[in-house]
Amino acid sequence: MRNIYYDIYEDLRDKILDGVYAYQTYIPSESRLTKMYECSHNTIRKSISVLMLHGFVQPVRGKGVLVIYRPERRANFVLGDIETFKEAAARNGLVAQTRTLLFEHVRADAHLAECTGFMPEDELIHLERVRIFDGKALIRDESFFLASALSGLTAEIAEDSVYAYAEGVLHMKIVTSNRTVNVDFATARDRAVMDLLDFDMLAVVTNHTFNEQGVMFESTQSRHRPDFFTFHDTAVRGY
Amino acid sequence: MRNIYYDIYEDLRDKILDGVYAYQTYIPSESRLTKMYECSHNTIRKSISVLMLHGFVQPVRGKGVLVIYRPERRANFVLGDIETFKEAAARNGLVAQTRTLLFEHVRADAHLAECTGFMPEDELIHLERVRIFDGKALIRDESFFLASALSGLTAEIAEDSVYAYAEGVLHMKIVTSNRTVNVDFATARDRAVMDLLDFDMLAVVTNHTFNEQGVMFESTQSRHRPDFFTFHDTAVRGY
DNA sequence: GCCGATTTGTCCGTATGTATC
DNA sequence: CGATACATACGGACAAATCGG
């Protein structure tokens, strides 16, 4: 048993995904939902705010809570949420695979600290991985992890999933992630290890991830072949 | 006088931006903040949740609310918020200008409805604009607005700011925006009206914007020259 | 290891304001 | 005008995590 508000959020979200509550229709009112789920009105409001922040609904004062989500126009890669490579691949039903090209311990110097956002002298694990879909290397990740936050990390674990290890074994909770999307020229290294065809530019996602302790433990640059890249996001003005 | 929680949010945010509350330090506790601002603890919690969703802080249970925002690594164009072209340009201190290339009324057919997300038979305003920075045409916007939601819109107004007109004159409130980032090949049209140099690919932001009534009134494709494009976003896991 | 103080997280119930119909 | 629906704010209770003695 978890949080009440989160269970309600998931239930409402699934009903929207299944079309029980259709696009441009209203979900039941707050007062009805409090009776349906037998909880307080504040708890319902919390659930609805999560639905709103994920772009599923738009509350309209005096009228109701309108569904503004349409299943058909959904992105095929990254969502406005933190998602593991394995999670994203599984959700899209792709045959995915990771190859680790580099695994080394380094100490951050001034330049590296500037690039990654870590502090000089931080002990880091430098990781280079290629993500393979249906035999084609489409994504190249260059990551730096804070060694003190990921003790025991090995190349074999990285080959599987760093996040699964951090959450499952180390019981770390991943919370906030700042991401920046850019478009950049492909480097010689990109061409050497990825299946780039004739593409000379890549979509680059740079992200800094914080755990529940508020420590930044990851700085990753993810370089995607453009034809397989999509980034989705929901913004709410003033909220 | 507006909302208490929002005023507190702005005050705390500004103190973080000004360095009063520095990176990796804790802001005052909930109980202290309730005394400082003379309000209830729930109101403080709401303010902090907004700070968190904007990537400024990370609450840590049993310890406090940690500042995780660093001013230096801030993106130079779009933020994880809904922002007007004019707002973004002003914030970056750029000499910006808009040229309207096309302004026409159209009725959505099946194909256009599929592309834009509007309904067939919807009356739309079709707008093509080029955004100019320091004399260089770097962004091409192709927009469709729901005519019924933007009555009175003219080419002259569009040259200035559609959002300013919608919010200022029509008192519409822009609320939710779903955005997708892609990388696409430059078209002949792109090359004709933009200063593309040798770039043959563009960063493409497709967004669907809803007003407070929950009606989608805008569908825009914004095509950016890659060297001037940055998209920033903050994600919070499970929230 | 335990206890108590502090701090954030969840949930409840109520009251009042504002917009819609 | 009244009923309904969402929005804001208050105050209280308890849980969970942290930290120091």
Coordinates of C-alpha atoms (C1' of nucleotides) in Angstrom, one line a residue:
Chain A
M1 CA 0.0 0.0 0.0
R2 CA 1.4 3.4 -1.0
N3 CA 0.0 6.9 -1.1
I4 CA -3.7 7.4 -1.5
Y5 CA -3.3 10.3 -3.8
Y6 CA -0.9 8.4 -6.0
D7 CA -3.1 5.4 -6.3
I8 CA -6.0 7.7 -7.3
Y9 CA -3.7 9.4 -9.8
E10 CA -2.8 6.1 -11.4
D11 CA -6.4 5.0 -11.5
L12 CA -7.6 8.2 -13.2
R13 CA -4.7 8.2 -15.6
D14 CA -5.4 4.6 -16.6
K15 CA -9.0 5.5 -17.2
I16 CA -7.9 8.3 -19.5
L17 CA -5.5 6.1 -21.3
D18 CA -8.2 3.5 -21.8
G19 CA -10.6 6.0 -23.1
V20 CA -13.0 5.6 -20.1
Y21 CA -12.7 9.4 -19.7
A22 CA -12.4 10.7 -23.3
Y23 CA -10.7 13.7 -24.8
Q24 CA -12.7 16.9 -24.2
T25 CA -15.0 15.3 -21.7
Y26 CA -15.1 16.0 -18.0
I27 CA -14.0 13.6 -15.3
P28 CA -16.3 13.3 -12.3
S29 CA -16.3 16.3 -10.1
E30 CA -14.3 16.7 -6.9
S31 CA -17.2 16.0 -4.7
R32 CA -18.1 12.9 -6.6
L33 CA -14.5 11.7 -6.6
T34 CA -14.3 12.1 -2.8
K35 CA -17.3 9.7 -2.5
M36 CA -16.0 7.3 -5.2
Y37 CA -12.6 7.0 -3.5
E38 CA -13.7 7.7 0.0
C39 CA -11.1 10.3 0.8
S40 CA -10.9 14.0 1.5
H41 CA -11.3 16.7 -1.0
N42 CA -7.7 17.7 -0.6
T43 CA -6.4 14.3 -1.6
I44 CA -8.4 14.4 -4.8
R45 CA -7.0 17.8 -5.5
K46 CA -3.5 16.5 -5.2
S47 CA -4.2 13.6 -7.6
I48 CA -5.7 16.0 -10.1
S49 CA -2.7 18.4 -9.8
V50 CA -0.4 15.5 -10.8
L51 CA -2.7 14.6 -13.7
M52 CA -2.5 18.2 -14.8
L53 CA 1.3 18.5 -14.5
H54 CA 1.5 15.4 -16.7
G55 CA -0.7 17.0 -19.4
F56 CA -3.7 14.7 -19.0
V57 CA -6.3 17.2 -17.8
Q58 CA -7.0 20.9 -17.5
P59 CA -9.3 22.0 -14.7
V60 CA -11.8 24.7 -15.6
R61 CA -13.2 26.8 -12.8
G62 CA -16.9 26.5 -12.5
K63 CA -17.2 23.7 -15.0
G64 CA -15.1 20.7 -14.3
V65 CA -11.8 18.9 -15.0
L66 CA -11.4 18.5 -18.7
V67 CA -9.4 15.7 -20.4
I68 CA -6.9 17.2 -22.8
Y69 CA -4.9 14.1 -23.5
R70 CA -5.0 12.3 -26.8
P71 CA -3.4 8.9 -27.1
E72 CA -2.6 9.0 -30.8
R73 CA -0.1 11.9 -30.8
R74 CA 2.3 10.5 -28.3
A75 CA 6.1 10.8 -28.7
N76 CA 8.1 7.7 -29.3
F77 CA 11.0 8.2 -27.0
V78 CA 11.5 10.4 -24.0
L79 CA 8.6 11.6 -22.0
G80 CA 8.2 14.6 -19.6
D81 CA 9.3 12.3 -16.8
I82 CA 12.5 10.6 -15.8
E83 CA 12.7 7.3 -17.5
T84 CA 15.4 4.7 -17.8
F85 CA 16.7 3.7 -21.1
K86 CA 15.4 0.2 -20.4
E87 CA 12.0 1.5 -19.4
A88 CA 11.8 3.6 -22.6
A89 CA 12.9 0.8 -24.8
A90 CA 10.4 -1.7 -23.2
R91 CA 7.6 0.8 -23.5
N92 CA 8.2 1.1 -27.2
G93 CA 8.5 -2.6 -27.7
L94 CA 12.0 -2.3 -29.2
V95 CA 14.8 -4.8 -29.1
A96 CA 17.3 -2.8 -27.2
Q97 CA 20.8 -3.5 -26.1
T98 CA 23.6 -1.6 -24.4
R99 CA 27.3 -1.9 -25.1
T100 CA 29.8 -0.4 -22.7
L101 CA 32.8 1.0 -24.5
L102 CA 34.5 2.7 -21.6
F103 CA 34.5 2.4 -17.8
E104 CA 37.1 4.2 -15.8
H105 CA 37.6 6.1 -12.6
V106 CA 38.7 9.7 -12.9
R107 CA 39.2 12.7 -10.7
A108 CA 37.6 15.9 -11.8
D109 CA 39.9 18.6 -12.8
A110 CA 38.9 22.2 -13.4
H111 CA 37.9 21.7 -17.0
L112 CA 35.9 18.5 -16.4
A113 CA 34.2 20.2 -13.4
E114 CA 33.2 23.0 -15.7
C115 CA 31.8 20.7 -18.3
T116 CA 29.9 18.3 -16.1
G117 CA 28.8 20.5 -13.2
F118 CA 30.7 18.5 -10.6
M119 CA 33.2 20.0 -8.2
P120 CA 36.9 19.9 -8.9
E121 CA 38.5 16.9 -7.0
D122 CA 35.3 14.9 -7.1
E123 CA 35.9 11.2 -7.7
L124 CA 33.9 10.2 -10.8
I125 CA 33.1 7.2 -12.9
H126 CA 33.4 7.9 -16.6
L127 CA 31.2 5.7 -18.7
E128 CA 30.7 5.6 -22.5
R129 CA 27.9 3.5 -23.7
V130 CA 26.2 2.8 -27.0
R131 CA 22.5 2.0 -27.3
I132 CA 21.6 -0.5 -29.9
F133 CA 18.1 -1.0 -31.5
D134 CA 17.5 -3.8 -33.9
G135 CA 21.3 -4.1 -34.4
K136 CA 21.8 -0.4 -35.1
A137 CA 23.8 1.9 -32.8
L138 CA 21.5 4.9 -32.6
I139 CA 22.5 6.6 -29.3
R140 CA 25.8 7.3 -27.7
D141 CA 25.9 8.2 -24.0
E142 CA 28.8 9.7 -22.2
S143 CA 28.2 9.7 -18.5
F144 CA 29.9 10.8 -15.4
F145 CA 28.7 9.4 -12.1
L146 CA 29.7 10.5 -8.6
A147 CA 31.7 7.5 -7.4
S148 CA 30.8 8.1 -3.7
A149 CA 27.1 7.9 -4.6
L150 CA 27.5 4.7 -6.7
S151 CA 29.9 2.6 -4.8
G152 CA 30.3 -0.9 -6.2
L153 CA 29.4 0.1 -9.7
T154 CA 31.1 -2.2 -12.3
A155 CA 31.2 -2.3 -16.1
E156 CA 28.9 -5.3 -16.0
I157 CA 26.2 -3.5 -14.0
A158 CA 26.5 -0.5 -16.3
E159 CA 25.9 -2.8 -19.3
D160 CA 22.5 -3.6 -17.7
S161 CA 21.2 -0.5 -16.0
V162 CA 22.8 2.0 -13.7
Y163 CA 19.5 3.2 -12.5
A164 CA 18.2 -0.2 -11.6
Y165 CA 21.4 -0.8 -9.6
A166 CA 21.1 2.6 -7.9
E167 CA 17.4 2.2 -7.0
G168 CA 17.3 -1.6 -6.5
V169 CA 20.6 -2.3 -4.7
L170 CA 21.7 1.0 -3.2
H171 CA 18.1 2.1 -2.5
M172 CA 18.8 5.5 -3.9
K173 CA 15.8 7.4 -5.1
I174 CA 16.2 9.4 -8.3
V175 CA 14.2 12.6 -8.1
T176 CA 14.9 15.6 -10.1
S177 CA 16.5 15.9 -13.5
N178 CA 17.5 19.0 -15.5
R179 CA 17.7 18.4 -19.1
T180 CA 18.8 20.5 -22.0
V181 CA 18.3 19.6 -25.7
N182 CA 20.6 20.8 -28.4
V183 CA 21.6 20.0 -31.9
D184 CA 25.3 19.5 -32.5
F185 CA 27.7 18.3 -35.2
A186 CA 28.6 14.6 -35.2
T187 CA 32.2 14.1 -34.0
A188 CA 34.7 11.6 -35.3
R189 CA 34.0 9.5 -32.2
D190 CA 30.2 9.6 -33.0
R191 CA 30.9 8.3 -36.5
A192 CA 33.3 5.6 -35.2
V193 CA 30.9 4.0 -32.8
M194 CA 27.4 4.8 -34.1
D195 CA 25.5 3.8 -37.3
L196 CA 25.1 7.3 -38.5
L197 CA 24.4 6.8 -42.2
D198 CA 24.8 10.2 -43.8
F199 CA 23.7 12.2 -40.8
D200 CA 26.2 14.8 -39.8
M201 CA 24.2 16.3 -36.9
L202 CA 22.9 14.8 -33.7
A203 CA 20.2 15.6 -31.2
V204 CA 22.1 16.1 -27.9
V205 CA 20.4 15.8 -24.5
T206 CA 22.5 16.9 -21.5
N207 CA 21.1 16.0 -18.2
H208 CA 22.0 16.5 -14.6
T209 CA 20.3 14.2 -12.2
F210 CA 19.8 14.6 -8.4
N211 CA 18.9 12.0 -5.9
E212 CA 16.6 12.4 -2.9
Q213 CA 19.4 13.8 -0.9
G214 CA 19.8 16.6 -3.3
V215 CA 23.2 15.6 -4.5
M216 CA 23.9 15.7 -8.2
F217 CA 25.2 12.2 -8.9
E218 CA 25.0 12.1 -12.7
S219 CA 25.9 14.2 -15.6
T220 CA 25.2 12.6 -19.0
Q221 CA 25.4 13.6 -22.5
S222 CA 23.1 11.5 -24.7
R223 CA 23.7 11.8 -28.5
H224 CA 20.9 10.6 -30.7
R225 CA 20.6 10.0 -34.4
P226 CA 18.0 12.6 -35.4
D227 CA 15.6 10.2 -37.2
F228 CA 15.0 8.3 -34.0
F229 CA 14.8 11.2 -31.7
T230 CA 11.8 12.7 -30.0
F231 CA 11.5 14.6 -26.8
H232 CA 8.2 15.4 -25.2
D233 CA 7.3 17.8 -22.6
T234 CA 4.3 19.4 -20.9
A235 CA 4.6 22.9 -19.6
V236 CA 2.1 24.7 -17.3
R237 CA 2.2 28.5 -17.3
G238 CA 2.7 30.1 -13.9
Y239 CA 2.6 26.8 -12.0
Chain B
M1 CA -3.1 41.5 -4.4
R2 CA -2.8 38.0 -5.8
N3 CA -2.4 34.6 -4.3
I4 CA -0.4 34.3 -1.1
Y5 CA 1.3 31.1 -2.2
Y6 CA 2.4 32.6 -5.5
D7 CA 3.8 35.8 -3.9
I8 CA 5.8 33.6 -1.5
Y9 CA 7.0 31.5 -4.4
E10 CA 8.3 34.5 -6.2
D11 CA 10.0 35.9 -3.2
L12 CA 11.8 32.6 -2.5
R13 CA 12.7 32.2 -6.1
D14 CA 14.2 35.7 -6.3
K15 CA 16.2 35.0 -3.2
I16 CA 17.6 31.9 -4.8
L17 CA 18.3 33.8 -8.0
D18 CA 20.1 36.6 -6.0
G19 CA 22.1 34.1 -4.1
V20 CA 20.5 34.8 -0.7
Y21 CA 19.8 31.1 -0.6
A22 CA 22.8 29.5 -2.2
Y23 CA 23.3 26.3 -4.1
Q24 CA 23.4 23.3 -1.8
T25 CA 22.2 25.2 1.3
Y26 CA 18.8 24.8 3.0
I27 CA 16.2 27.4 2.9
P28 CA 14.4 28.1 6.2
S29 CA 12.2 25.3 7.5
E30 CA 8.4 25.2 7.0
S31 CA 7.8 26.3 10.6
R32 CA 10.1 29.2 10.2
L33 CA 8.6 30.2 6.9
T34 CA 5.1 30.2 8.3
K35 CA 6.3 32.7 10.9
M36 CA 8.2 34.8 8.4
Y37 CA 5.3 35.0 6.0
E38 CA 2.5 34.7 8.6
C39 CA 0.5 32.1 6.8
S40 CA -0.4 28.4 7.3
H41 CA 2.0 25.6 6.7
N42 CA -0.1 24.3 3.8
T43 CA 0.4 27.6 1.9
I44 CA 4.2 27.3 2.4
R45 CA 4.1 23.7 1.1
K46 CA 2.3 24.9 -2.0
S47 CA 4.9 27.5 -2.7
I48 CA 7.7 25.0 -2.2
S49 CA 6.1 22.5 -4.5
V50 CA 6.1 25.2 -7.2
L51 CA 9.8 25.9 -6.5
M52 CA 10.5 22.2 -6.8
L53 CA 8.6 21.8 -10.1
H54 CA 10.7 24.6 -11.5
G55 CA 13.9 22.8 -10.5
F56 CA 14.9 25.3 -7.9
V57 CA 14.8 23.2 -4.8
Q58 CA 14.8 19.6 -3.7
P59 CA 13.1 18.9 -0.3
V60 CA 14.8 16.2 1.8
R61 CA 12.7 14.5 4.4
G62 CA 14.0 15.0 8.0
K63 CA 16.6 17.6 6.8
G64 CA 15.2 20.5 4.9
V65 CA 14.6 22.1 1.6
L66 CA 17.8 22.1 -0.4
V67 CA 18.6 24.6 -3.2
I68 CA 19.7 22.8 -6.3
Y69 CA 19.6 25.6 -8.8
R70 CA 22.8 27.1 -10.2
P71 CA 22.5 30.3 -12.1
E72 CA 25.6 29.8 -14.4
R73 CA 24.3 26.8 -16.3
R74 CA 21.1 28.2 -17.6
A75 CA 19.8 27.6 -21.1
N76 CA 19.7 30.6 -23.4
F77 CA 16.4 30.0 -25.1
V78 CA 13.3 28.1 -24.1
L79 CA 12.7 27.3 -20.5
G80 CA 10.5 24.7 -18.8
D81 CA 7.7 27.1 -18.8
I82 CA 5.4 28.7 -21.4
E83 CA 7.1 31.8 -22.7
T84 CA 6.4 34.2 -25.5
F85 CA 8.9 34.8 -28.2
K86 CA 9.1 38.4 -27.0
E87 CA 9.6 37.4 -23.4
A88 CA 12.4 35.0 -24.3
A89 CA 14.1 37.5 -26.6
A90 CA 13.9 40.3 -24.0
R91 CA 15.2 38.0 -21.3
N92 CA 18.3 37.2 -23.4
G93 CA 18.8 40.8 -24.3
L94 CA 18.6 40.2 -28.0
V95 CA 17.5 42.5 -30.7
A96 CA 14.6 40.6 -32.0
Q97 CA 12.0 41.2 -34.6
T98 CA 9.2 39.3 -36.3
R99 CA 8.2 39.3 -39.9
T100 CA 4.9 37.9 -41.0
L101 CA 5.0 36.1 -44.3
L102 CA 1.6 34.7 -44.5
F103 CA -1.8 35.4 -42.9
E104 CA -4.8 33.6 -44.2
H105 CA -8.1 32.1 -43.0
V106 CA -8.5 28.4 -43.8
R107 CA -10.9 25.7 -43.0
A108 CA -9.4 22.5 -41.7
D109 CA -9.8 19.5 -44.0
A110 CA -9.0 15.9 -43.0
H111 CA -5.3 16.1 -43.7
L112 CA -4.8 19.4 -41.9
A113 CA -6.8 18.2 -39.0
E114 CA -4.5 15.2 -38.8
C115 CA -1.4 17.3 -38.9
T116 CA -2.4 20.0 -36.5
G117 CA -4.7 18.2 -34.1
F118 CA -7.7 20.4 -34.8
M119 CA -11.0 19.0 -35.8
P120 CA -12.1 18.8 -39.5
E121 CA -14.2 21.9 -40.4
D122 CA -12.6 24.0 -37.7
E123 CA -12.0 27.6 -38.9
L124 CA -8.4 28.4 -38.6
I125 CA -6.0 31.3 -39.0
H126 CA -2.8 30.1 -40.8
L127 CA 0.2 32.2 -40.0
E128 CA 3.8 32.0 -41.1
R129 CA 6.4 34.1 -39.3
V130 CA 10.1 34.5 -39.3
R131 CA 12.0 35.5 -36.2
I132 CA 14.9 37.7 -36.7
F133 CA 17.8 38.2 -34.4
D134 CA 20.4 40.8 -35.2
G135 CA 19.3 40.8 -38.7
K136 CA 19.5 37.1 -39.1
A137 CA 16.4 35.0 -39.7
L138 CA 16.9 32.1 -37.3
I139 CA 13.5 30.7 -36.6
R140 CA 10.5 30.0 -38.9
D141 CA 7.1 29.5 -37.2
E142 CA 4.2 28.0 -38.9
S143 CA 1.1 28.4 -36.8
F144 CA -2.6 27.5 -36.9
F145 CA -4.8 29.3 -34.5
L146 CA -8.5 28.5 -33.8
A147 CA -10.3 31.5 -35.3
S148 CA -13.2 31.4 -32.9
A149 CA -10.8 31.7 -30.0
L150 CA -8.8 34.6 -31.5
S151 CA -11.5 36.9 -33.1
G152 CA -10.1 40.1 -34.3
L153 CA -6.6 38.8 -34.9
T154 CA -4.9 40.7 -37.8
A155 CA -1.6 40.4 -39.5
E156 CA -0.4 43.6 -37.7
I157 CA -1.2 42.1 -34.3
A158 CA 0.6 38.9 -35.3
E159 CA 3.6 40.9 -36.2
D160 CA 3.8 42.0 -32.6
S161 CA 2.7 39.2 -30.4
V162 CA -0.3 36.9 -30.6
Y163 CA 0.0 36.0 -27.0
A164 CA 0.0 39.6 -25.8
Y165 CA -3.2 40.1 -27.8
A166 CA -4.8 37.0 -26.5
E167 CA -4.0 37.7 -22.9
G168 CA -4.2 41.5 -22.9
V169 CA -7.1 42.2 -25.2
L170 CA -9.2 39.0 -25.2
H171 CA -8.4 38.2 -21.5
M172 CA -7.6 34.6 -22.5
K173 CA -5.3 32.8 -20.1
I174 CA -2.8 30.4 -21.6
V175 CA -2.3 27.4 -19.4
T176 CA -1.0 24.1 -20.7
S177 CA 1.3 23.4 -23.6
N178 CA 2.4 20.1 -25.0
R179 CA 5.7 20.3 -26.8
T180 CA 7.7 17.9 -28.9
V181 CA 11.2 18.4 -30.0
N182 CA 12.5 16.8 -33.2
V183 CA 15.3 17.2 -35.6
D184 CA 14.3 17.4 -39.3
F185 CA 15.8 18.2 -42.7
A186 CA 15.5 21.8 -43.9
T187 CA 12.9 22.2 -46.6
A188 CA 13.2 24.4 -49.6
R189 CA 10.9 26.8 -47.9
D190 CA 13.2 26.9 -44.9
R191 CA 16.1 27.8 -47.1
A192 CA 14.1 30.4 -48.9
V193 CA 13.1 32.5 -45.9
M194 CA 15.8 31.7 -43.3
D195 CA 19.5 32.5 -43.0
L196 CA 20.5 28.9 -42.9
L197 CA 24.2 29.1 -43.9
D198 CA 25.2 25.5 -44.6
F199 CA 22.9 23.9 -42.1
D200 CA 20.7 21.2 -43.7
M201 CA 18.9 20.1 -40.5
L202 CA 16.7 22.1 -38.1
A203 CA 15.5 21.7 -34.5
V204 CA 11.8 21.5 -34.7
V205 CA 9.5 22.2 -31.8
T206 CA 5.9 21.3 -32.3
N207 CA 3.5 22.6 -29.7
H208 CA -0.2 22.4 -28.9
T209 CA -1.4 25.1 -26.5
F210 CA -4.6 25.0 -24.4
N211 CA -6.3 28.0 -22.8
E212 CA -8.0 28.0 -19.4
Q213 CA -11.2 26.7 -21.0
G214 CA -9.3 23.6 -22.0
V215 CA -9.7 24.3 -25.7
M216 CA -6.7 23.8 -27.9
F217 CA -6.4 27.1 -29.7
E218 CA -2.9 26.9 -31.2
S219 CA -0.8 24.4 -33.1
T220 CA 2.6 25.7 -34.0
Q221 CA 5.7 24.2 -35.6
S222 CA 8.8 26.2 -34.8
R223 CA 11.8 25.5 -36.9
H224 CA 15.1 26.7 -35.4
R225 CA 18.6 27.0 -36.8
P226 CA 20.5 24.4 -34.7
D227 CA 23.3 26.7 -33.6
F228 CA 20.9 29.0 -31.8
F229 CA 18.6 26.4 -30.4
T230 CA 18.4 25.3 -26.8
F231 CA 15.5 23.7 -25.0
H232 CA 15.5 23.3 -21.2
D233 CA 13.3 21.2 -19.0
T234 CA 13.0 20.0 -15.5
A235 CA 11.5 16.6 -14.7
V236 CA 10.5 15.2 -11.4
R237 CA 10.2 11.5 -11.1
G238 CA 6.8 10.1 -9.9
Y239 CA 5.3 13.5 -9.4
Chain C
dG1 C1' 20.8 1.5 20.3
dC2 C1' 17.3 4.4 22.1
dC3 C1' 14.9 8.7 22.8
dG4 C1' 13.3 13.2 21.8
dA5 C1' 13.5 17.3 18.9
dT6 C1' 13.2 18.9 14.2
dT7 C1' 11.7 18.7 9.5
dT8 C1' 9.3 17.1 5.6
dG9 C1' 5.1 14.2 3.7
dT10 C1' 0.4 12.8 3.8
dC11 C1' -4.3 13.3 5.0
dC12 C1' -8.4 15.2 7.0
dG13 C1' -12.2 18.7 7.7
dT14 C1' -13.8 23.3 7.2
dA15 C1' -14.4 27.9 5.5
dT16 C1' -14.5 31.2 1.9
dG17 C1' -13.8 33.0 -2.8
dT18 C1' -14.8 32.9 -7.8
dA19 C1' -16.5 31.3 -12.1
dT20 C1' -20.2 28.8 -14.6
dC21 C1' -24.8 27.7 -15.7
Chain D
dC1 C1' -30.5 34.1 -7.6
dG2 C1' -29.2 29.6 -6.3
dA3 C1' -26.7 25.3 -7.2
dT4 C1' -22.5 23.4 -8.7
dA5 C1' -17.6 23.2 -9.5
dC6 C1' -12.9 24.5 -8.9
dA7 C1' -9.3 27.6 -6.1
dT8 C1' -7.3 29.2 -2.1
dA9 C1' -6.3 29.1 2.7
dC10 C1' -6.4 27.6 7.5
dG11 C1' -5.3 24.5 11.3
dG12 C1' -4.7 20.1 13.1
dA13 C1' -3.1 15.2 13.3
dC14 C1' 0.0 11.6 12.4
dA15 C1' 3.8 9.3 9.7
dA16 C1' 8.6 9.0 8.2
dA17 C1' 13.3 10.4 8.1
dT18 C1' 17.2 12.8 10.2
dC19 C1' 20.2 14.1 13.8
dG20 C1' 22.2 14.8 18.3
dG21 C1' 22.6 13.5 23.0

